[in-house]
Amino acid sequence: MNDDIEYLLHDEAAIAGKVRELGKRISQDYAGKELVMICILKGAALFTADLVRSISSPLTLEFIQASSYGLATSSTGNVLIEKDTETDLQDKHVLLVDTIIDTGRTMGCLFKLLSARRPASLNVVVLLDKSCKRRVEVPIAYKGYDIPDKFVVGYGLDCGEYYRNLPYIAVLKTDR
Ligand code: IMP
Ligand code: MG
């Protein structure tokens, strides 16, 4: 394991199993419907890539990028849209994908923004929920794991842009 890791939360096999389980539920719920999956960059890139391969419904893929954290490890509360989606979402079944929800500010802001585009439905899927940190309530239709109030990295999640490539999800050492 990487030397900067304090301890492991979810290993590669557990994540793969959980992603398949979420994909199966989504496939059942959206049977006969067409989905627009919106990946929240950059953190959700790996999760989205795996999740879409576990979904059998026809779907298209979109990307949105919002920033709230910058390079630091705590939220500033400011959310900025750095890259927007490219197709018309009106009357589409939209699923917003993120790897982690913390205060909920990012997801809350994106949820509001996308709701205004009048999709047929709008739901949220997150792999990790740091629910104890929530400041903005967001309805989460699909959730992988609840996690404690620790800064985690891996499987797309970074600290200063590093560690996204770790295949597992782990708590970072504070004294690196
Ligand atoms: P929120 O707006 O506070 O919910 O923060 C959401 C975003 O902050 C996520 O999309 C991540 O990019 C980032 N984030 C929150 N917690 C963590 C963490 O523990 N590790 C890495 N990134 C995190
Ligand atoms: Mg980050």
XYZ file of N, CA, C and O and ligand atoms in Angstrom:
728
model
N 0.828 -1.210 0.000
C 0.000 0.000 0.000
C 0.865 1.265 0.000
O 1.968 1.252 0.511
N 0.330 2.342 -0.550
C 1.029 3.623 -0.601
C 1.406 4.082 0.824
O 0.612 3.966 1.749
N 2.630 4.607 0.992
C 3.150 4.984 2.316
C 2.369 6.117 2.979
O 2.471 6.303 4.195
N 1.645 6.896 2.197
C 0.903 8.041 2.747
C -0.472 7.643 3.305
O -1.208 8.490 3.787
N -0.766 6.342 3.213
C -2.084 5.867 3.646
C -2.087 5.493 5.130
O -1.200 4.784 5.598
N -3.079 5.978 5.843
C -3.250 5.633 7.261
C -3.917 4.258 7.373
O -3.404 3.368 8.021
N -5.070 4.109 6.750
C -5.713 2.790 6.700
C -6.685 2.698 5.539
O -7.137 3.713 5.002
N -6.978 1.470 5.172
C -7.842 1.178 4.030
C -9.315 1.202 4.456
O -9.652 0.700 5.521
N -10.165 1.789 3.612
C -11.608 1.758 3.900
C -12.316 0.708 3.052
O -13.067 -0.103 3.559
N -12.070 0.747 1.721
C -12.711 -0.208 0.820
C -11.701 -0.641 -0.235
O -11.121 0.212 -0.917
N -11.491 -1.955 -0.333
C -10.505 -2.431 -1.307
C -11.140 -2.570 -2.695
O -12.352 -2.371 -2.869
N -10.288 -2.895 -3.654
C -10.685 -2.935 -5.065
C -11.863 -3.880 -5.303
O -12.808 -3.548 -6.022
N -11.802 -5.051 -4.671
C -12.847 -6.064 -4.881
C -14.177 -5.603 -4.289
O -15.245 -5.784 -4.905
N -14.118 -4.987 -3.103
C -15.346 -4.496 -2.460
C -15.980 -3.399 -3.307
O -17.202 -3.382 -3.508
N -15.155 -2.501 -3.819
C -15.665 -1.406 -4.655
C -16.330 -1.978 -5.911
O -17.448 -1.583 -6.265
N -15.661 -2.923 -6.546
C -16.208 -3.523 -7.778
C -17.572 -4.161 -7.515
O -18.505 -4.011 -8.313
N -17.681 -4.865 -6.378
C -18.949 -5.515 -6.011
C -20.040 -4.486 -5.775
O -21.179 -4.646 -6.228
N -19.689 -3.424 -5.061
C -20.661 -2.374 -4.744
C -21.121 -1.660 -6.018
O -22.309 -1.369 -6.182
N -20.180 -1.402 -6.921
C -20.518 -0.709 -8.178
C -21.468 -1.576 -9.014
O -22.453 -1.077 -9.573
N -21.196 -2.863 -9.062
C -22.082 -3.778 -9.805
C -23.488 -3.780 -9.212
O -24.478 -3.781 -9.932
N -23.544 -3.777 -7.869
C -24.834 -3.769 -7.166
C -25.622 -2.487 -7.501
O -26.821 -2.552 -7.812
N -24.944 -1.345 -7.477
C -25.606 -0.074 -7.819
C -26.062 -0.087 -9.280
O -27.172 0.343 -9.591
N -25.203 -0.609 -10.151
C -25.527 -0.683 -11.579
C -26.759 -1.538 -11.846
O -27.602 -1.203 -12.681
N -26.858 -2.625 -11.091
C -27.994 -3.533 -11.246
C -29.286 -2.841 -10.825
O -30.309 -2.915 -11.519
N -29.225 -2.153 -9.681
C -30.420 -1.431 -9.198
C -30.843 -0.352 -10.188
O -32.030 -0.194 -10.482
N -29.878 0.378 -10.700
C -30.169 1.459 -11.662
C -30.770 0.865 -12.935
O -31.766 1.364 -13.459
N -30.208 -0.242 -13.413
C -30.710 -0.894 -14.628
C -32.171 -1.321 -14.453
O -32.983 -1.178 -15.364
N -32.479 -1.845 -13.259
C -33.863 -2.272 -12.979
C -34.795 -1.066 -12.928
O -35.858 -1.061 -13.543
N -34.363 -0.019 -12.218
C -35.221 1.163 -12.038
C -35.455 1.927 -13.337
O -36.494 2.563 -13.507
N -34.498 1.886 -14.243
C -34.618 2.645 -15.499
C -34.921 1.747 -16.696
O -34.728 2.160 -17.834
N -35.412 0.548 -16.428
C -35.731 -0.373 -17.534
C -36.728 0.292 -18.477
O -37.722 0.877 -18.032
N -36.438 0.265 -19.762
C -37.336 0.863 -20.754
C -37.168 2.368 -20.894
O -37.862 3.007 -21.684
N -36.261 2.934 -20.097
C -36.007 4.379 -20.184
C -34.595 4.621 -20.666
O -33.729 3.765 -20.519
N -34.387 5.821 -21.210
C -33.039 6.170 -21.638
C -32.443 7.159 -20.634
O -33.116 8.094 -20.208
N -31.209 6.921 -20.280
C -30.556 7.709 -19.233
C -29.517 8.675 -19.784
O -28.836 8.372 -20.764
N -29.396 9.815 -19.114
C -28.222 10.669 -19.327
C -27.447 10.635 -18.012
O -27.935 11.086 -16.976
N -26.251 10.063 -18.059
C -25.409 9.980 -16.861
C -24.481 11.192 -16.886
O -23.763 11.398 -17.869
N -24.503 11.967 -15.812
C -23.614 13.127 -15.746
C -22.538 12.894 -14.698
O -22.812 12.808 -13.494
N -21.315 12.791 -15.187
C -20.148 12.557 -14.344
C -19.614 13.889 -13.835
O -19.325 14.787 -14.629
N -19.496 14.012 -12.521
C -18.951 15.237 -11.944
C -17.422 15.118 -11.873
O -16.882 14.339 -11.088
N -16.765 15.873 -12.733
C -15.300 15.830 -12.827
C -14.662 16.551 -11.647
O -15.259 17.464 -11.117
N -13.414 16.162 -11.247
C -12.722 15.019 -11.830
C -12.969 13.759 -11.012
O -12.750 12.654 -11.480
N -13.393 13.964 -9.767
C -13.463 12.868 -8.803
C -14.284 11.664 -9.221
O -13.979 10.535 -8.840
N -15.353 11.903 -10.018
C -16.260 10.800 -10.362
C -15.868 10.075 -11.653
O -16.587 9.175 -12.095
N -14.729 10.437 -12.232
C -14.349 9.853 -13.524
C -14.202 8.330 -13.454
O -14.717 7.605 -14.309
N -13.523 7.858 -12.419
C -13.277 6.408 -12.325
C -14.556 5.657 -11.950
O -14.865 4.611 -12.527
N -15.288 6.201 -10.984
C -16.545 5.589 -10.550
C -17.526 5.524 -11.729
O -18.147 4.488 -11.975
N -17.648 6.619 -12.463
C -18.575 6.653 -13.602
C -18.171 5.630 -14.654
O -19.030 4.917 -15.193
N -16.875 5.563 -14.936
C -16.384 4.627 -15.961
C -16.765 3.193 -15.606
O -17.180 2.408 -16.467
N -16.661 2.847 -14.335
C -17.034 1.494 -13.907
C -18.551 1.331 -13.857
O -19.089 0.319 -14.300
N -19.224 2.348 -13.310
C -20.681 2.243 -13.134
C -21.417 2.075 -14.465
O -22.299 1.223 -14.584
N -21.064 2.866 -15.469
C -21.785 2.767 -16.758
C -21.661 1.370 -17.373
O -22.570 0.911 -18.046
N -20.551 0.694 -17.066
C -20.366 -0.659 -17.614
C -21.175 -1.695 -16.869
O -21.263 -2.840 -17.292
N -21.782 -1.291 -15.745
C -22.669 -2.198 -15.000
C -24.134 -1.881 -15.255
O -25.007 -2.464 -14.621
N -24.403 -0.920 -16.123
C -25.790 -0.520 -16.404
C -26.189 -1.011 -17.791
O -25.467 -0.786 -18.771
N -27.351 -1.686 -17.844
C -27.764 -2.261 -19.125
C -28.706 -1.333 -19.909
O -28.923 -1.546 -21.096
N -29.265 -0.296 -19.250
C -30.150 0.637 -19.956
C -29.339 1.427 -20.988
O -28.167 1.689 -20.760
N -30.001 1.839 -22.095
C -29.290 2.710 -23.038
C -28.975 4.031 -22.346
O -29.812 4.543 -21.598
N -27.784 4.534 -22.547
C -27.439 5.791 -21.878
C -26.463 6.617 -22.690
O -25.745 6.102 -23.544
N -26.452 7.913 -22.395
C -25.418 8.792 -22.936
C -24.665 9.372 -21.748
O -25.168 9.388 -20.619
N -23.455 9.820 -22.029
C -22.558 10.268 -20.969
C -22.244 11.747 -21.139
O -21.919 12.201 -22.237
N -22.375 12.474 -20.050
C -22.053 13.902 -20.046
C -21.103 14.176 -18.887
O -21.044 13.391 -17.932
N -20.421 15.311 -18.971
C -19.476 15.696 -17.916
C -19.751 17.112 -17.459
O -20.081 17.969 -18.277
N -19.623 17.315 -16.154
C -19.747 18.667 -15.616
C -18.615 18.834 -14.612
O -18.213 17.857 -13.965
N -18.084 20.035 -14.529
C -17.015 20.249 -13.548
C -17.330 21.457 -12.696
O -17.595 22.546 -13.209
N -17.343 21.241 -11.413
C -17.565 22.325 -10.463
C -16.439 22.255 -9.458
O -15.947 21.176 -9.159
N -16.024 23.399 -8.952
C -14.966 23.335 -7.956
C -15.424 24.007 -6.679
O -16.066 25.044 -6.702
N -15.113 23.378 -5.567
C -15.416 24.017 -4.284
C -14.216 23.922 -3.358
O -14.061 24.742 -2.480
N -13.372 22.920 -3.595
C -12.275 22.661 -2.657
C -10.931 23.232 -3.075
O -10.082 23.441 -2.239
N -10.718 23.453 -4.356
C -9.391 23.856 -4.814
C -8.389 22.795 -4.444
O -8.672 21.609 -4.543
N -7.260 23.179 -3.944
C -6.221 22.210 -3.586
C -6.257 21.864 -2.100
O -5.516 21.031 -1.628
N -7.110 22.485 -1.342
C -7.135 22.267 0.111
C -7.980 21.058 0.490
O -8.582 20.419 -0.350
N -8.025 20.761 1.778
C -8.778 19.584 2.239
C -10.030 19.959 3.031
O -10.584 19.147 3.725
N -10.467 21.206 2.970
C -11.760 21.546 3.587
C -12.528 22.504 2.680
O -11.932 23.248 1.909
N -13.870 22.454 2.791
C -14.711 23.189 1.843
C -14.747 24.688 2.105
O -14.802 25.139 3.228
N -14.737 25.458 1.017
C -14.855 26.913 1.132
C -16.315 27.333 0.997
O -16.675 28.437 1.349
N -17.122 26.448 0.439
C -18.525 26.780 0.239
C -18.793 27.455 -1.095
O -19.931 27.659 -1.477
N -17.761 27.797 -1.825
C -17.936 28.416 -3.141
C -17.943 27.360 -4.226
O -17.030 26.564 -4.310
N -18.985 27.363 -5.045
C -19.063 26.398 -6.129
C -19.067 27.135 -7.464
O -19.857 28.037 -7.681
N -18.138 26.747 -8.301
C -17.950 27.396 -9.588
C -18.102 26.359 -10.695
O -17.507 25.288 -10.607
N -18.910 26.665 -11.746
C -19.053 25.734 -12.871
C -17.910 26.000 -13.847
O -17.842 27.065 -14.459
N -17.018 25.039 -13.948
C -15.851 25.208 -14.816
C -16.058 24.580 -16.182
O -15.455 24.979 -17.162
N -16.915 23.550 -16.237
C -17.265 22.911 -17.505
C -18.710 22.463 -17.394
O -19.081 21.827 -16.423
N -19.515 22.815 -18.401
C -20.939 22.473 -18.344
C -21.242 21.303 -19.282
O -20.420 20.935 -20.131
N -22.452 20.737 -19.143
C -22.880 19.639 -20.020
C -23.117 20.180 -21.431
O -23.269 21.392 -21.617
N -23.185 19.272 -22.398
C -23.251 19.719 -23.796
C -24.581 19.461 -24.484
O -24.844 20.020 -25.543
N -25.432 18.562 -23.924
C -26.694 18.282 -24.607
C -27.881 18.836 -23.817
O -27.771 19.109 -22.624
N -29.009 18.966 -24.514
C -30.239 19.463 -23.911
C -30.794 18.396 -22.956
O -30.999 17.253 -23.367
N -31.032 18.764 -21.714
C -31.480 17.784 -20.715
C -32.993 17.757 -20.540
O -33.523 16.916 -19.810
N -33.695 18.656 -21.227
C -35.151 18.728 -21.065
C -35.795 17.400 -21.449
O -35.476 16.817 -22.495
N -36.689 16.922 -20.554
C -37.434 15.663 -20.729
C -36.554 14.412 -20.727
O -37.001 13.335 -21.123
N -35.334 14.535 -20.267
C -34.439 13.376 -20.180
C -34.400 12.851 -18.739
O -34.603 13.608 -17.791
N -34.112 11.557 -18.609
C -33.916 10.973 -17.282
C -32.436 11.130 -16.935
O -31.585 10.487 -17.548
N -32.180 12.005 -15.989
C -30.796 12.385 -15.682
C -30.347 11.783 -14.347
O -31.074 11.819 -13.357
N -29.145 11.247 -14.359
C -28.542 10.684 -13.156
C -27.191 11.369 -12.949
O -26.309 11.290 -13.811
N -27.087 12.044 -11.830
C -25.891 12.817 -11.495
C -24.973 11.928 -10.650
O -25.398 11.399 -9.614
N -23.734 11.759 -11.093
C -22.821 10.804 -10.452
C -21.648 11.495 -9.770
O -20.908 12.243 -10.409
N -21.483 11.228 -8.476
C -20.254 11.673 -7.812
C -19.717 10.542 -6.942
O -20.465 9.651 -6.537
N -18.430 10.586 -6.671
C -17.831 9.540 -5.842
C -18.104 9.798 -4.375
O -18.321 8.864 -3.609
N -18.115 11.098 -3.998
C -18.310 11.412 -2.573
C -19.196 12.634 -2.406
O -19.144 13.556 -3.212
N -20.027 12.589 -1.374
C -20.771 13.787 -0.980
C -20.400 14.097 0.458
O -20.420 13.227 1.320
N -20.011 15.334 0.676
C -19.493 15.764 1.971
C -20.481 16.773 2.556
O -21.508 16.383 3.096
N -20.224 18.070 2.402
C -21.192 19.060 2.910
C -22.469 19.051 2.074
O -23.518 19.476 2.543
N -22.367 18.606 0.833
C -23.520 18.610 -0.071
C -23.616 19.896 -0.869
O -24.521 20.056 -1.684
N -22.677 20.816 -0.655
C -22.749 22.107 -1.352
C -22.604 21.937 -2.861
O -23.364 22.527 -3.628
N -21.635 21.133 -3.282
C -21.404 20.925 -4.715
C -22.628 20.272 -5.350
O -23.175 20.786 -6.336
N -23.058 19.167 -4.756
C -24.190 18.424 -5.307
C -25.474 19.249 -5.241
O -26.277 19.242 -6.172
N -25.655 19.979 -4.145
C -26.850 20.811 -3.980
C -26.933 21.858 -5.073
O -27.995 22.084 -5.669
N -25.803 22.463 -5.356
C -25.728 23.507 -6.377
C -25.990 22.919 -7.770
O -26.767 23.466 -8.554
N -25.367 21.785 -8.051
C -25.548 21.149 -9.364
C -26.969 20.640 -9.532
O -27.552 20.719 -10.610
N -27.541 20.127 -8.461
C -28.910 19.601 -8.498
C -29.881 20.724 -8.871
O -30.750 20.554 -9.720
N -29.692 21.877 -8.251
C -30.541 23.049 -8.527
C -30.362 23.511 -9.977
O -31.338 23.748 -10.695
N -29.123 23.602 -10.380
C -28.791 24.052 -11.746
C -29.434 23.144 -12.798
O -30.043 23.607 -13.772
N -29.316 21.832 -12.583
C -29.821 20.872 -13.571
C -31.348 20.730 -13.519
O -31.979 20.514 -14.543
N -31.925 20.887 -12.321
C -33.397 20.848 -12.195
C -34.039 21.932 -13.051
O -35.101 21.726 -13.636
N -33.375 23.076 -13.105
C -33.893 24.224 -13.864
C -33.956 23.936 -15.363
O -34.643 24.638 -16.106
N -33.259 22.890 -15.803
C -33.262 22.538 -17.229
C -34.402 21.568 -17.560
O -34.453 21.015 -18.640
N -35.248 21.345 -16.575
C -36.485 20.572 -16.702
C -36.318 19.159 -17.255
O -36.943 18.765 -18.246
N -35.458 18.372 -16.622
C -35.353 16.964 -17.019
C -36.628 16.212 -16.625
O -37.360 16.682 -15.747
N -36.895 15.073 -17.264
C -38.062 14.253 -16.904
C -37.889 13.738 -15.473
O -38.848 13.639 -14.708
N -36.652 13.404 -15.111
C -36.327 13.029 -13.734
C -34.867 13.377 -13.486
O -34.071 13.458 -14.425
N -34.564 13.601 -12.212
C -33.176 13.911 -11.835
C -32.872 13.182 -10.537
O -33.530 13.406 -9.524
N -31.903 12.277 -10.576
C -31.514 11.534 -9.383
C -30.008 11.585 -9.189
O -29.266 11.899 -10.120
N -29.616 11.242 -7.960
C -28.203 11.321 -7.592
C -27.688 9.941 -7.200
O -28.365 9.206 -6.481
N -26.500 9.603 -7.681
C -25.816 8.396 -7.227
C -24.444 8.791 -6.693
O -23.709 9.529 -7.355
N -24.162 8.347 -5.457
C -22.834 8.582 -4.876
C -22.297 7.271 -4.315
O -23.051 6.460 -3.779
N -21.000 7.100 -4.439
C -20.401 5.889 -3.876
C -20.203 6.044 -2.373
O -20.445 5.112 -1.616
N -19.759 7.247 -1.957
C -19.437 7.483 -0.547
C -20.228 8.653 0.013
O -20.309 9.704 -0.628
N -20.760 8.479 1.201
C -21.531 9.537 1.848
C -20.941 9.854 3.216
O -20.950 9.023 4.112
N -20.393 11.082 3.330
C -19.884 11.559 4.624
C -21.030 12.339 5.264
O -20.975 13.563 5.389
N -22.085 11.626 5.650
C -23.347 12.284 6.037
C -23.219 13.189 7.269
O -23.955 14.160 7.398
N -22.246 12.871 8.136
C -22.073 13.687 9.341
C -21.630 15.118 9.025
O -21.725 15.998 9.870
N -21.146 15.331 7.801
C -20.669 16.667 7.418
C -21.711 17.484 6.640
O -21.448 18.621 6.252
N -22.890 16.905 6.430
C -23.861 17.558 5.545
C -24.326 18.922 6.033
O -24.676 19.086 7.190
N -24.295 19.891 5.134
C -24.815 21.233 5.415
C -25.995 21.534 4.500
O -26.887 22.284 4.850
N -25.960 20.967 3.284
C -27.028 21.191 2.315
C -27.676 19.832 2.032
O -26.976 18.889 1.639
N -28.986 19.727 2.272
C -29.668 18.448 2.047
C -29.864 18.188 0.555
O -30.342 19.045 -0.171
N -29.471 17.001 0.129
C -29.629 16.609 -1.269
C -30.228 15.196 -1.267
O -29.762 14.338 -0.520
N -31.272 14.950 -2.069
C -31.825 13.595 -2.113
C -30.863 12.650 -2.839
O -30.446 12.937 -3.959
N -30.475 11.569 -2.160
C -29.564 10.598 -2.775
C -30.346 9.318 -3.068
O -30.768 8.621 -2.144
N -30.530 9.030 -4.336
C -31.321 7.854 -4.739
C -30.512 6.568 -4.602
O -31.044 5.519 -4.254
N -29.227 6.645 -4.898
C -28.355 5.461 -4.866
C -27.075 5.812 -4.125
O -26.380 6.740 -4.490
N -26.793 5.003 -3.088
C -25.613 5.258 -2.262
C -24.834 3.964 -2.056
O -25.423 2.908 -1.799
N -23.515 4.052 -2.148
C -22.685 2.871 -1.927
C -22.421 2.639 -0.453
O -22.897 1.676 0.136
N -21.672 3.554 0.155
C -21.260 3.394 1.545
C -21.394 4.695 2.322
O -21.157 5.763 1.769
N -21.712 4.570 3.606
C -21.552 5.697 4.526
C -20.115 5.625 5.014
O -19.612 4.528 5.285
N -19.462 6.774 5.118
C -18.083 6.768 5.629
C -17.938 7.781 6.762
O -18.704 8.734 6.851
N -16.938 7.578 7.635
C -16.731 8.515 8.746
C -16.159 9.842 8.267
O -15.756 9.971 7.103
N -16.089 10.803 9.168
C -15.568 12.127 8.839
C -14.038 12.099 8.768
O -13.355 12.570 9.664
N -13.537 11.491 7.689
C -12.089 11.404 7.460
C -11.837 11.817 6.023
O -12.692 11.570 5.159
N -10.675 12.397 5.749
C -10.345 12.750 4.373
C -9.848 11.497 3.666
O -8.873 10.887 4.075
N -10.550 11.108 2.608
C -10.208 9.870 1.906
C -9.694 10.158 0.500
O -10.026 11.180 -0.093
N -8.881 9.250 0.012
C -8.337 9.378 -1.346
C -8.446 8.041 -2.066
O -8.715 7.008 -1.458
N -8.205 8.105 -3.363
C -8.218 6.902 -4.184
C -9.500 6.759 -4.973
O -10.481 7.462 -4.705
N -9.470 5.885 -5.969
C -10.622 5.624 -6.826
C -11.206 6.943 -7.358
O -12.397 7.190 -7.320
N -10.316 7.819 -7.798
C -10.735 9.098 -8.378
C -10.615 10.279 -7.440
O -10.544 11.422 -7.886
N -10.581 10.008 -6.135
C -10.519 11.112 -5.167
C -9.076 11.514 -4.900
O -8.206 10.654 -4.744
N -8.855 12.827 -4.825
C -7.493 13.330 -4.722
C -7.230 14.089 -3.430
O -8.144 14.482 -2.708
N -5.930 14.328 -3.229
C -5.481 15.351 -2.295
C -4.416 16.106 -3.070
O -3.411 15.492 -3.470
N -4.644 17.353 -3.381
C -3.706 18.123 -4.198
C -3.471 17.492 -5.555
O -2.370 17.556 -6.095
N -4.508 16.861 -6.103
C -4.518 16.210 -7.428
C -3.817 14.839 -7.475
O -3.882 14.152 -8.486
N -3.212 14.431 -6.374
C -2.569 13.111 -6.346
C -3.503 12.048 -5.751
O -4.546 12.389 -5.207
N -3.094 10.840 -5.889
C -3.753 9.636 -5.328
C -5.019 9.185 -6.064
O -5.634 8.205 -5.674
N -5.432 9.899 -7.134
C -6.663 9.508 -7.840
C -6.539 8.098 -8.413
O -7.528 7.403 -8.604
N -5.319 7.698 -8.720
C -5.071 6.407 -9.374
C -5.036 5.218 -8.412
O -4.958 4.076 -8.866
N -5.107 5.459 -7.109
C -5.124 4.315 -6.193
C -6.393 3.501 -6.459
O -7.480 4.073 -6.543
N -6.284 2.193 -6.593
C -7.470 1.389 -6.937
C -8.409 1.149 -5.755
O -9.480 0.588 -5.934
N -7.999 1.571 -4.562
C -8.799 1.396 -3.346
C -9.137 2.772 -2.758
O -8.625 3.794 -3.213
N -10.020 2.775 -1.740
C -10.373 4.023 -1.047
C -9.790 3.940 0.354
O -10.020 2.953 1.076
N -9.005 4.967 0.717
C -8.267 4.908 1.970
C -8.204 6.268 2.643
O -8.354 7.304 2.000
N -7.932 6.221 3.953
C -7.753 7.446 4.725
C -6.281 7.846 4.639
O -5.393 7.013 4.830
N -6.075 9.124 4.341
C -4.727 9.649 4.167
C -4.130 9.995 5.535
O -4.834 10.496 6.417
N -2.823 9.761 5.685
C -2.131 10.153 6.918
C -2.155 11.670 7.029
O -2.028 12.362 6.013
N -2.285 12.189 8.226
C -2.254 13.647 8.375
C -0.807 14.143 8.454
O -0.512 15.265 8.077
N 0.121 13.289 8.926
C 1.549 13.674 9.033
C 2.343 12.990 7.913
O 3.126 12.074 8.172
N 2.162 13.472 6.647
C 2.859 12.835 5.532
C 4.215 13.465 5.291
O 4.416 14.622 5.564
P -19.084 18.973 -0.831
O -19.484 20.090 -1.734
O -18.587 19.464 0.499
O -20.146 17.902 -0.674
O -17.793 18.313 -1.454
C -17.881 17.505 -2.536
C -16.566 17.421 -3.258
O -15.447 17.652 -2.390
C -16.386 16.031 -3.808
O -16.889 15.963 -5.103
C -14.879 15.849 -3.740
O -14.297 16.332 -4.915
C -14.448 16.705 -2.577
N -14.273 15.921 -1.342
C -15.071 15.896 -0.252
N -14.603 15.063 0.685
C -13.474 14.530 0.173
C -12.527 13.567 0.673
O -12.610 13.008 1.779
N -11.505 13.266 -0.168
C -11.350 13.809 -1.397
N -12.210 14.718 -1.897
C -13.263 15.075 -1.110
Mg -10.434 17.248 -4.882
